[in-house]
Coordinates of C-alpha atoms and ligand atoms in Angstrom, one line a residue:
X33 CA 121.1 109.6 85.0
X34 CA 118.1 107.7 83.7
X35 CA 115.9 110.4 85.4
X36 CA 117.8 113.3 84.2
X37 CA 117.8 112.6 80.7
X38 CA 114.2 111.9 81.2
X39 CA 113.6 115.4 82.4
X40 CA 115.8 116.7 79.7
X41 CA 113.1 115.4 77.3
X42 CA 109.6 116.1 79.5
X43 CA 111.2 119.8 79.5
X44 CA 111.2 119.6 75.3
X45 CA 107.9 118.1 75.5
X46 CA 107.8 117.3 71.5
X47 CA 111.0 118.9 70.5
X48 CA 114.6 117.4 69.1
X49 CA 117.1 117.6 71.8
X50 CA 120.8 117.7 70.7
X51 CA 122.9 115.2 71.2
X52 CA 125.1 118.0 72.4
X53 CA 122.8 120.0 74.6
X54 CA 122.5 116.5 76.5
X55 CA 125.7 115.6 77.3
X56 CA 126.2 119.4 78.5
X57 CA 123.3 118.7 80.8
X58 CA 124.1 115.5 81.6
X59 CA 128.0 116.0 82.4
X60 CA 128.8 113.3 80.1
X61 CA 130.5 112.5 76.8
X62 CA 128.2 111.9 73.8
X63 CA 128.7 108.2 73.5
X64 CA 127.8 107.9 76.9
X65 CA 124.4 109.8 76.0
X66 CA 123.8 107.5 73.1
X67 CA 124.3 104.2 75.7
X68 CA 121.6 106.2 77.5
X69 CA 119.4 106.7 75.0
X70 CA 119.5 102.7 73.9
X71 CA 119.0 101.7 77.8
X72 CA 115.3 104.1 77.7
X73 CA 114.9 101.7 74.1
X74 CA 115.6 98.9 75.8
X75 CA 112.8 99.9 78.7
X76 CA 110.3 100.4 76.0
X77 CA 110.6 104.0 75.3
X78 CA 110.0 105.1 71.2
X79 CA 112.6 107.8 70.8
X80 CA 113.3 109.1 67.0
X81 CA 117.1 110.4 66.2
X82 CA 117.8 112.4 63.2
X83 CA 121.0 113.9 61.8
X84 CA 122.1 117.4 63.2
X85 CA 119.0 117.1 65.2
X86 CA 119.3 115.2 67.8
X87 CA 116.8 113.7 69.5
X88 CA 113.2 113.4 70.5
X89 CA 110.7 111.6 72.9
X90 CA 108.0 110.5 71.2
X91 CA 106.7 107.6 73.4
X92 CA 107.0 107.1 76.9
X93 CA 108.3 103.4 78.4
X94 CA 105.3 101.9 80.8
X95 CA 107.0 103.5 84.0
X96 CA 105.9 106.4 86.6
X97 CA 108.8 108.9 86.8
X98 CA 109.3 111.1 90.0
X99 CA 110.4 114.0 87.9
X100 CA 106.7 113.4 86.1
X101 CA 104.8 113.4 89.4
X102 CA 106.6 116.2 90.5
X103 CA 106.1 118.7 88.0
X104 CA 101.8 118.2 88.5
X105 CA 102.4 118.7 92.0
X106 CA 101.4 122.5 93.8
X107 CA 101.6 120.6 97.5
X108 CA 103.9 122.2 100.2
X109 CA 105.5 118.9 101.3
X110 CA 103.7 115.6 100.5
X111 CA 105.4 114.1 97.1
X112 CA 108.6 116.1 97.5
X113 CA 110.3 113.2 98.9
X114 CA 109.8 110.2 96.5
X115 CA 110.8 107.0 96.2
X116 CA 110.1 105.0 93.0
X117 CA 110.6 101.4 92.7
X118 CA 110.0 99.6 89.1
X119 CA 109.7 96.6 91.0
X120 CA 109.1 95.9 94.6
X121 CA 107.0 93.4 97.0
X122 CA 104.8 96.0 98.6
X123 CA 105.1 100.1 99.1
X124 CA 103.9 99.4 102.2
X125 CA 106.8 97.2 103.7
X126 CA 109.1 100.5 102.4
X127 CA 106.9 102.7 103.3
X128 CA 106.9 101.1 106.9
X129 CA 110.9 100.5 106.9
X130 CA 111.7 104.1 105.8
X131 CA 109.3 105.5 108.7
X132 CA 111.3 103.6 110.8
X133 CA 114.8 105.2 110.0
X134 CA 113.2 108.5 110.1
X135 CA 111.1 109.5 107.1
X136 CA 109.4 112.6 107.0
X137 CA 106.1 113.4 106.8
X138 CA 104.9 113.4 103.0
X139 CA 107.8 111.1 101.9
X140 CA 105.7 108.8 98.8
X141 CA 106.8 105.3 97.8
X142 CA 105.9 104.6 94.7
X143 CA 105.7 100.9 92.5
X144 CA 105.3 100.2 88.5
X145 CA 104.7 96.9 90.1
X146 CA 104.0 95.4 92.9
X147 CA 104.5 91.9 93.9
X148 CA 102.8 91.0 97.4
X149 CA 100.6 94.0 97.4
X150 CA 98.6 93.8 100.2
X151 CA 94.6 94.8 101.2
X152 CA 93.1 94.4 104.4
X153 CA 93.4 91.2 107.0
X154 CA 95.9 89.8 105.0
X155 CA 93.7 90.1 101.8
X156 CA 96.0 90.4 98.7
X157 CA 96.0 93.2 96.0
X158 CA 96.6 92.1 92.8
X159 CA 98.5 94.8 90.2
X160 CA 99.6 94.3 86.7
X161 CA 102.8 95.9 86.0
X162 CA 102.6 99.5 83.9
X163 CA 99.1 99.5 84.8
X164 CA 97.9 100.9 87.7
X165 CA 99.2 102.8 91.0
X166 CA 100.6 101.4 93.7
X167 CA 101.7 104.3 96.6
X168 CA 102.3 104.9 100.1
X169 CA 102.3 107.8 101.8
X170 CA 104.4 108.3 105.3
X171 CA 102.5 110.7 107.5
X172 CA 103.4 112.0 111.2
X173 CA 100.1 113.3 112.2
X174 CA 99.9 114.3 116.1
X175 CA 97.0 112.1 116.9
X176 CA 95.7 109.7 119.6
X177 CA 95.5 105.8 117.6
X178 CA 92.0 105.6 117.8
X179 CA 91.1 109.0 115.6
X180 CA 93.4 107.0 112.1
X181 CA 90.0 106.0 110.6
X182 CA 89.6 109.3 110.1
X183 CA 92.5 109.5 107.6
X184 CA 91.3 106.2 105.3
X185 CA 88.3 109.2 104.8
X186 CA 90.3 111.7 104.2
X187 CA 92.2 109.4 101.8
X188 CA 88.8 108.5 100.3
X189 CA 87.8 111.8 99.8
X190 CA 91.2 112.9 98.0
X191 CA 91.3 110.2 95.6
X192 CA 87.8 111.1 94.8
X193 CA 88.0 114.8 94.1
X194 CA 91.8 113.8 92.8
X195 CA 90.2 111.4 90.1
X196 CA 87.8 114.0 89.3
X197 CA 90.1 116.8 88.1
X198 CA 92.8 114.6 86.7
X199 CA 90.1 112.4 84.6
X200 CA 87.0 113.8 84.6
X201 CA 85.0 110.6 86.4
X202 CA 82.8 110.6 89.3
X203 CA 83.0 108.0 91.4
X204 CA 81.6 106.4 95.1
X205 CA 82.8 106.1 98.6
X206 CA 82.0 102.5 100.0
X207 CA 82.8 102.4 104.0
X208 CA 85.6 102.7 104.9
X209 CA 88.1 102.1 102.1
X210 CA 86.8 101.3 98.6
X211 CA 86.0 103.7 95.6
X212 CA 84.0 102.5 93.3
X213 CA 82.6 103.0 89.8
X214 CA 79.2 101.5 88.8
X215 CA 79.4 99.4 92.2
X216 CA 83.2 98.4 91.2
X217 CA 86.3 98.4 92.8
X218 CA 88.6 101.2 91.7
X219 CA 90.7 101.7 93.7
X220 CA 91.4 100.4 97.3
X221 CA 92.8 102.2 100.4
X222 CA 94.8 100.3 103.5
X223 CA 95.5 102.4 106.6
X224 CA 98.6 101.1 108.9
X225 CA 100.1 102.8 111.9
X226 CA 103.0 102.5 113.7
X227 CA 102.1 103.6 117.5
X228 CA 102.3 103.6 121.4
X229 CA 99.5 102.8 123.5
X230 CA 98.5 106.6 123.7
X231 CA 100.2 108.1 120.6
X232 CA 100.7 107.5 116.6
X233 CA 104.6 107.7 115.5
X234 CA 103.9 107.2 112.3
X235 CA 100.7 106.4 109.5
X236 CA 101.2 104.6 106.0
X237 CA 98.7 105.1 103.8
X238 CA 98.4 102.6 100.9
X239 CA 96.8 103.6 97.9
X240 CA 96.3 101.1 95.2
X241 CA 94.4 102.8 91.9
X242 CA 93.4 100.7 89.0
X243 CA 94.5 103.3 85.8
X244 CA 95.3 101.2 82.7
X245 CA 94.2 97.7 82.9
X246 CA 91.6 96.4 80.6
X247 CA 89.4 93.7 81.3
X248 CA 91.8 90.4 81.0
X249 CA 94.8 92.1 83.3
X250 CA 92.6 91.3 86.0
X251 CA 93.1 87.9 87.5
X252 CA 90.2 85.9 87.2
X253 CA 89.1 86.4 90.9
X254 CA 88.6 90.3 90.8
X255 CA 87.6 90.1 86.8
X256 CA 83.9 90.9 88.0
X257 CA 84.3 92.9 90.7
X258 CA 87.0 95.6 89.4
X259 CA 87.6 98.2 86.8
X260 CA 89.9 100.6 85.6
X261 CA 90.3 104.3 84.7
X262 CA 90.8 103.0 81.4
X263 CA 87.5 101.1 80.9
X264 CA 85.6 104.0 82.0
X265 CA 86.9 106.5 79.7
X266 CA 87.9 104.1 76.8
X267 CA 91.1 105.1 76.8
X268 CA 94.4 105.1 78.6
X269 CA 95.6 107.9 80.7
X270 CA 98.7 109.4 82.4
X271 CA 99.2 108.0 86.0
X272 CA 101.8 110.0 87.1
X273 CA 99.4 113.1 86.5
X274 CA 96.4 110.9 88.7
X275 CA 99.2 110.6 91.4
X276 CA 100.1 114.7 91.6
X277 CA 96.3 115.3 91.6
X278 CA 95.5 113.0 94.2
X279 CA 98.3 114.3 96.5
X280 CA 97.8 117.9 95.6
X281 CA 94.0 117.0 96.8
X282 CA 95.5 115.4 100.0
X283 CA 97.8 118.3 101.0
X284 CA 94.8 120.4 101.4
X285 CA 92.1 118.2 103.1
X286 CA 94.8 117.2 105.4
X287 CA 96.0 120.9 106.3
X288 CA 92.1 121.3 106.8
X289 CA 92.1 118.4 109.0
X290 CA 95.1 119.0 111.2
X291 CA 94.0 122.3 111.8
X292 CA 90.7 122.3 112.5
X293 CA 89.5 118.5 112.8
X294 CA 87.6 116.0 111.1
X295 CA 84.7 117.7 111.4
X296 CA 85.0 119.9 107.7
X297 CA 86.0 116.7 106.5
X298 CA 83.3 114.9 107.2
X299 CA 80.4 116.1 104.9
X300 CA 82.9 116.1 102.2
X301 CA 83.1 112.2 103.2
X302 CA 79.3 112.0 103.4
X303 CA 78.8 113.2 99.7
X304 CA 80.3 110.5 97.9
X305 CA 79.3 108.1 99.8
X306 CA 77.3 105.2 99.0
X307 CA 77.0 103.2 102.0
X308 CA 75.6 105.7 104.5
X309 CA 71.6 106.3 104.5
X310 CA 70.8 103.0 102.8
X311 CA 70.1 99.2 104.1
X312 CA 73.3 97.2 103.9
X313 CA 75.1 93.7 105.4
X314 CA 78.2 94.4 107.5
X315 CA 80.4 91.6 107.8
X316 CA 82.9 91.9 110.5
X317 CA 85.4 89.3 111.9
X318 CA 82.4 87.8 114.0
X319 CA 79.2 88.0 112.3
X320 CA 77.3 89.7 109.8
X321 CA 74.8 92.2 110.6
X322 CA 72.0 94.0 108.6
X323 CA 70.3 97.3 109.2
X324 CA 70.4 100.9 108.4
X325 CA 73.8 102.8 107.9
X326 CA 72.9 105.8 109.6
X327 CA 75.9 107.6 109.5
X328 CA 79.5 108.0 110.5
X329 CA 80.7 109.4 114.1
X330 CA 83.4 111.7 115.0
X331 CA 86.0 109.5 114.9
X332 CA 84.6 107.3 111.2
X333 CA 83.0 104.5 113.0
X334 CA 79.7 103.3 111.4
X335 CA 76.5 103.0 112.7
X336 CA 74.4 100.5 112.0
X337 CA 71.1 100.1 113.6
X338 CA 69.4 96.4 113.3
X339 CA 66.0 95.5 112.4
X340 CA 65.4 95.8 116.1
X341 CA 66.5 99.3 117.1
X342 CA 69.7 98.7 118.0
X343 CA 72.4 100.9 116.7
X344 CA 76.0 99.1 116.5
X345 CA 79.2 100.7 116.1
X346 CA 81.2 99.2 113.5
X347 CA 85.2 99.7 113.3
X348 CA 85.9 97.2 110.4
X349 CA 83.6 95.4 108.0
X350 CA 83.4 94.5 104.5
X351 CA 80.0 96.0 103.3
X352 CA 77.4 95.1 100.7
X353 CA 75.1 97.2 99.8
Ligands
BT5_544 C1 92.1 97.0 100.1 O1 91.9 96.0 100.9 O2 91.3 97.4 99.2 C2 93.4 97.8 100.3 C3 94.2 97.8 99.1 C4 95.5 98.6 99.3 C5 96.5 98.4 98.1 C6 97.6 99.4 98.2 S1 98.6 99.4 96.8 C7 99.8 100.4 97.6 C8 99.9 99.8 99.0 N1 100.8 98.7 99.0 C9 100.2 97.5 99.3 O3 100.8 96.4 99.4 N2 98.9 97.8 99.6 C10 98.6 99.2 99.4 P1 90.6 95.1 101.1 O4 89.5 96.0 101.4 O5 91.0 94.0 102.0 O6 90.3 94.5 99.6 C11 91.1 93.4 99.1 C12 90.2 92.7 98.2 O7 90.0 93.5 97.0 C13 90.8 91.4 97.7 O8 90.4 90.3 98.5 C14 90.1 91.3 96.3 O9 88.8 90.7 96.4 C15 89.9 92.7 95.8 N3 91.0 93.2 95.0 C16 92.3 92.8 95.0 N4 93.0 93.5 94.0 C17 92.1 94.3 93.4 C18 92.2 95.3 92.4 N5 93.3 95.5 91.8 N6 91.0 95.9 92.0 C19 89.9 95.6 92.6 N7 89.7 94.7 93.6 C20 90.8 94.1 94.0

């Protein structure tokens, strides 16, 4: 109901809504639309009522809406199927669950807030409710499990150009799943699969985007190293319209990619990235290496040749440049 009424008002944009137009809409009496309106009060949302008017949206509460996401998107399945939680431990562990019982490909679970959001090797994510994005994206891609790298690129790339149209920033690749903005973290990217030996059932891709934090909604342990849509452009802006332009950018890099490989993908990739053509430390689970990034193969794998000549393939590291 809560969704419907909100579409009722995105649909009126700025306009008075009656009370009776509502409660045709809605399939309910009008006290029942006034308990409705006082429940979107009650989550923070600034409405105005006058006499004979009705009434009118004039500030939103801090939560994404589906219907919000929806109307930005021009994709042909990913985002149509979405499921929004205000509050939940981690998109991924839904994400993962609904896979299981069936999802489709393109089905998005989306978080105002997450509570055990999860990076890499166990690594937390830390979110501040009504402030950034937390989402994960069910795909059913027919692909052998060592070709998923490929897709944390992809990602990469789409949350790149994504960011660009929806706010106007530029901002950097870091192998294999950072974006970052004046060498800070943005936004981070965590690949999972659910396989067989030879063949993916299903890939979750986590996407966790800073939006509207400022500087102290960082905890103290990522204060230095992250910032925000917000910081950058000085001013808050509209997540759910991020989310639609990220997936709308995904749709169509992945189309690309199932169709004819990672191979368009790839210079795309190469473009934004900072890590590749430049001396760096790569520090994987059993040492630390430093050489020359000399490029990503086929598959995403970096290679790194040492001050000796010799050229390692890298699956997973953290990198610093
Ligand atoms: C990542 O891991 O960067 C992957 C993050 C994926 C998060 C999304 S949110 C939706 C979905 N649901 C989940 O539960 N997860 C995914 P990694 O490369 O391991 O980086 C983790 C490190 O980044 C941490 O150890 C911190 O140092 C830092 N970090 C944590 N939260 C951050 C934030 N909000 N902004 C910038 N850096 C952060």
């Amino acid at each position: 109901m809560k969704e419907k009424l909100l579409k009722i008002f995105a649909e009126h944009s700025d306009q008075f809504v009656s009370g009776e137009k509502i409660s045709q809409q809605l399939g309910c009496t009008r006290t029942a639309v006034w308990k409705h309106i006082d429940e979107l009060r009650k989550n923070g949302y600034e409405l105005e009522s006058a006499p004979r008017k009705g009434y009118r949206l004039i500030r939103k509460g801090d939560g994404i809406h589906s219907h919000e996401v929806k109307v930005g998107l021009t994709t042909k399945r990913i985002g149509h199927e979405i499921t929004y939680f205000d509050e939940t431990d981690s998109t991924q562990y839904t994400a993962h669950k609904l896979a299981q019982e069936g999802a489709k490909e393109g089905h998005v679970v989306i978080a105002n807030e997450q509570t055990k959001g999860k990076g890499r090797l166990g690594r937390q994510w830390f979110s501040r409710k009504g402030t950034s994005v937390s989402m994960s994206l069910i795909l059913r891609p027919e692909l052998p499990p060592q070709k998923t790298p490929q897709l944390t690129l992809l990602t990469a790339v789409s949350v790149v150009r994504g960011l660009k149209k929806a706010t106007g920033i530029d901002c950097d690749i870091k192998w294999p799943n950072d974006i970052l903005i004046n060498g800070k973290k943005l936004v981070g990217i965590l690949t999972e699969m659910q396989a067989d030996p030879d063949r993916v059932n299903s890939i979750i891709i986590g996407i966790g985007m800073n939006i509207n934090q400022h500087h102290d909604d960082f905890t103290p342990e990522i204060r230095e190293l992250a910032t925000s849509v917000a910081l950058v452009k000085g001013k808050n802006v509209d997540r759910a319209k991020i989310i639609a332009a990220v997936l709308n950018e995904f749709e169509q890099l992945y189309d690309l990619y199932i169709e004819r490989g990672f191979d368009l993908i790839r210079p795309l990739w190469e473009a934004h990235s900072v890590s590749v053509g430049t001396f760096i430390y790569a520090r994987t689970m059993r040492e630390v290496i430093y050489g020359f990034a000399k490029g990503i193969t086929e598959d995403g794998v970096l290679l790194l040749e040492d001050e000796k000549g010799k050229v390692h393939e890298i699956y997973s590291a953290d990198i610093e440049i």
